[in-house]
Amino acid sequence: MTGYAYMTASQKRGTIYIGVTNDLGRRVPEHKSRQWKIELIERANPEWFELFRGTGW
């Protein structure tokens, strides 16, 4: 299995994201779409519970 490490930014001098994937053609467009993130949260955390509160922060 081939894997890729990649870096992308939200904008010039913006937040840099570093990731790993085995399918760049699929993964890069996912960074532009929030829908997959929302679906993940809805499945794993349907009440949108703020998880960081449980860490004592």
Coordinates of N, CA and C in Angstrom, one line a residue:
M1 N 0.8 -1.2 0.0 CA 0.0 0.0 0.0 C 0.9 1.2 0.0
T2 N 0.6 2.2 -0.9 CA 1.3 3.4 -1.0 C 0.7 4.5 -0.1
G3 N 1.5 5.2 0.6 CA 0.9 6.3 1.4 C 1.6 7.6 1.1
Y4 N 0.9 8.7 1.4 CA 1.5 10.0 1.2 C 1.3 10.9 2.4
A5 N 2.4 11.7 2.7 CA 2.3 12.7 3.7 C 2.2 14.0 2.9
Y6 N 1.3 14.9 3.4 CA 1.1 16.2 2.7 C 0.9 17.3 3.6
M7 N 1.1 18.5 3.1 CA 0.8 19.8 3.9 C -0.1 20.6 3.0
T8 N -1.0 21.3 3.6 CA -1.9 22.2 2.9 C -2.2 23.4 3.8
A9 N -2.5 24.5 3.3 CA -2.8 25.7 4.1 C -4.2 26.2 3.7
S10 N -4.8 26.9 4.7 CA -6.2 27.4 4.5 C -6.1 28.7 3.6
Q11 N -5.0 29.3 3.6 CA -4.8 30.5 2.8 C -3.3 30.9 2.9
K12 N -2.8 31.9 2.1 CA -1.5 32.3 2.2 C -1.2 32.8 3.7
R13 N -0.1 32.2 4.3 CA 0.2 32.5 5.6 C -0.9 32.1 6.6
G14 N -1.7 31.1 6.2 CA -2.8 30.7 7.1 C -2.4 29.4 7.9
T15 N -3.3 28.8 8.4 CA -3.1 27.6 9.2 C -2.6 26.5 8.3
I16 N -1.6 25.8 8.7 CA -1.0 24.7 8.0 C -1.5 23.4 8.5
Y17 N -2.0 22.5 7.7 CA -2.5 21.2 8.1 C -1.6 20.2 7.5
I18 N -1.1 19.2 8.3 CA -0.3 18.1 7.9 C -1.1 16.8 8.0
G19 N -1.1 16.0 7.0 CA -1.9 14.8 7.0 C -1.2 13.7 6.3
V20 N -1.8 12.5 6.4 CA -1.4 11.3 5.8 C -2.6 10.6 5.1
T21 N -2.4 10.1 3.9 CA -3.5 9.4 3.2 C -2.9 8.4 2.2
N22 N -3.8 7.5 1.8 CA -3.3 6.6 0.7 C -4.0 7.0 -0.6
D23 N -4.8 8.1 -0.6 CA -5.5 8.5 -1.8 C -5.6 10.1 -1.9
L24 N -4.6 10.7 -2.4 CA -4.5 12.2 -2.5 C -5.7 12.7 -3.3
G25 N -6.0 12.1 -4.4 CA -7.1 12.5 -5.2 C -8.5 12.6 -4.5
R26 N -8.7 11.8 -3.5 CA -9.9 11.8 -2.7 C -9.7 12.8 -1.6
R27 N -8.6 12.8 -0.9 CA -8.4 13.5 0.3 C -8.3 15.1 0.2
V28 N -7.6 15.5 -0.8 CA -7.4 17.0 -1.0 C -8.7 17.7 -1.1
P29 N -9.6 17.3 -2.0 CA -10.9 18.0 -2.1 C -11.7 17.9 -0.8
E30 N -11.5 16.9 0.1 CA -12.2 16.8 1.3 C -11.9 18.0 2.3
H31 N -10.7 18.6 2.1 CA -10.3 19.7 2.9 C -11.1 20.9 2.6
K32 N -11.7 21.0 1.4 CA -12.5 22.1 1.0 C -13.9 22.0 1.4
S33 N -14.4 20.7 1.6 CA -15.7 20.4 2.0 C -15.9 20.2 3.5
R34 N -16.8 21.0 4.1 CA -17.1 20.7 5.5 C -18.1 19.6 5.7
Q35 N -18.8 19.2 4.7 CA -19.9 18.3 4.8 C -19.4 17.0 5.4
W36 N -18.3 16.4 5.0 CA -17.9 15.2 5.6 C -17.5 15.3 7.1
K37 N -17.0 16.5 7.5 CA -16.7 16.7 8.9 C -18.0 16.8 9.7
I38 N -19.0 17.4 9.2 CA -20.3 17.5 9.9 C -20.9 16.1 10.0
E39 N -20.9 15.3 8.9 CA -21.4 14.0 9.0 C -20.7 13.1 10.0
L40 N -19.3 13.3 10.1 CA -18.6 12.5 11.1 C -19.0 12.9 12.5
I41 N -19.1 14.2 12.8 CA -19.6 14.6 14.1 C -21.0 14.1 14.4
E42 N -21.9 14.2 13.4 CA -23.2 13.7 13.7 C -23.3 12.2 14.0
R43 N -22.4 11.5 13.4 CA -22.4 10.0 13.7 C -21.7 9.8 15.1
A44 N -20.6 10.4 15.4 CA -19.8 10.1 16.6 C -20.3 10.9 17.8
N45 N -20.9 12.1 17.6 CA -21.2 13.0 18.7 C -22.5 13.7 18.3
P46 N -23.6 13.0 18.2 CA -24.9 13.6 17.7 C -25.4 14.8 18.5
E47 N -25.0 14.9 19.8 CA -25.5 16.0 20.6 C -24.5 17.2 20.5
W48 N -23.4 17.0 19.8 CA -22.4 18.1 19.6 C -21.8 18.5 21.0
F49 N -21.7 17.5 21.8 CA -21.1 17.7 23.2 C -19.7 18.2 23.0
E50 N -19.3 19.3 23.7 CA -18.0 19.9 23.6 C -17.0 19.0 24.4
L51 N -16.3 18.2 23.6 CA -15.4 17.2 24.2 C -14.3 17.8 25.0
F52 N -13.8 19.0 24.6 CA -12.7 19.5 25.4 C -13.0 19.8 26.8
R53 N -14.3 20.0 27.1 CA -14.7 20.3 28.5 C -14.4 19.1 29.4
G54 N -14.5 17.9 28.8 CA -14.2 16.7 29.6 C -12.7 16.5 29.9
T55 N -11.9 17.3 29.3 CA -10.4 17.1 29.5 C -9.9 18.0 30.6
G56 N -10.8 18.9 31.2 CA -10.4 19.8 32.3 C -9.8 21.1 31.8
W57 N -9.9 21.4 30.6 CA -9.4 22.6 30.0 C -10.3 23.8 30.4

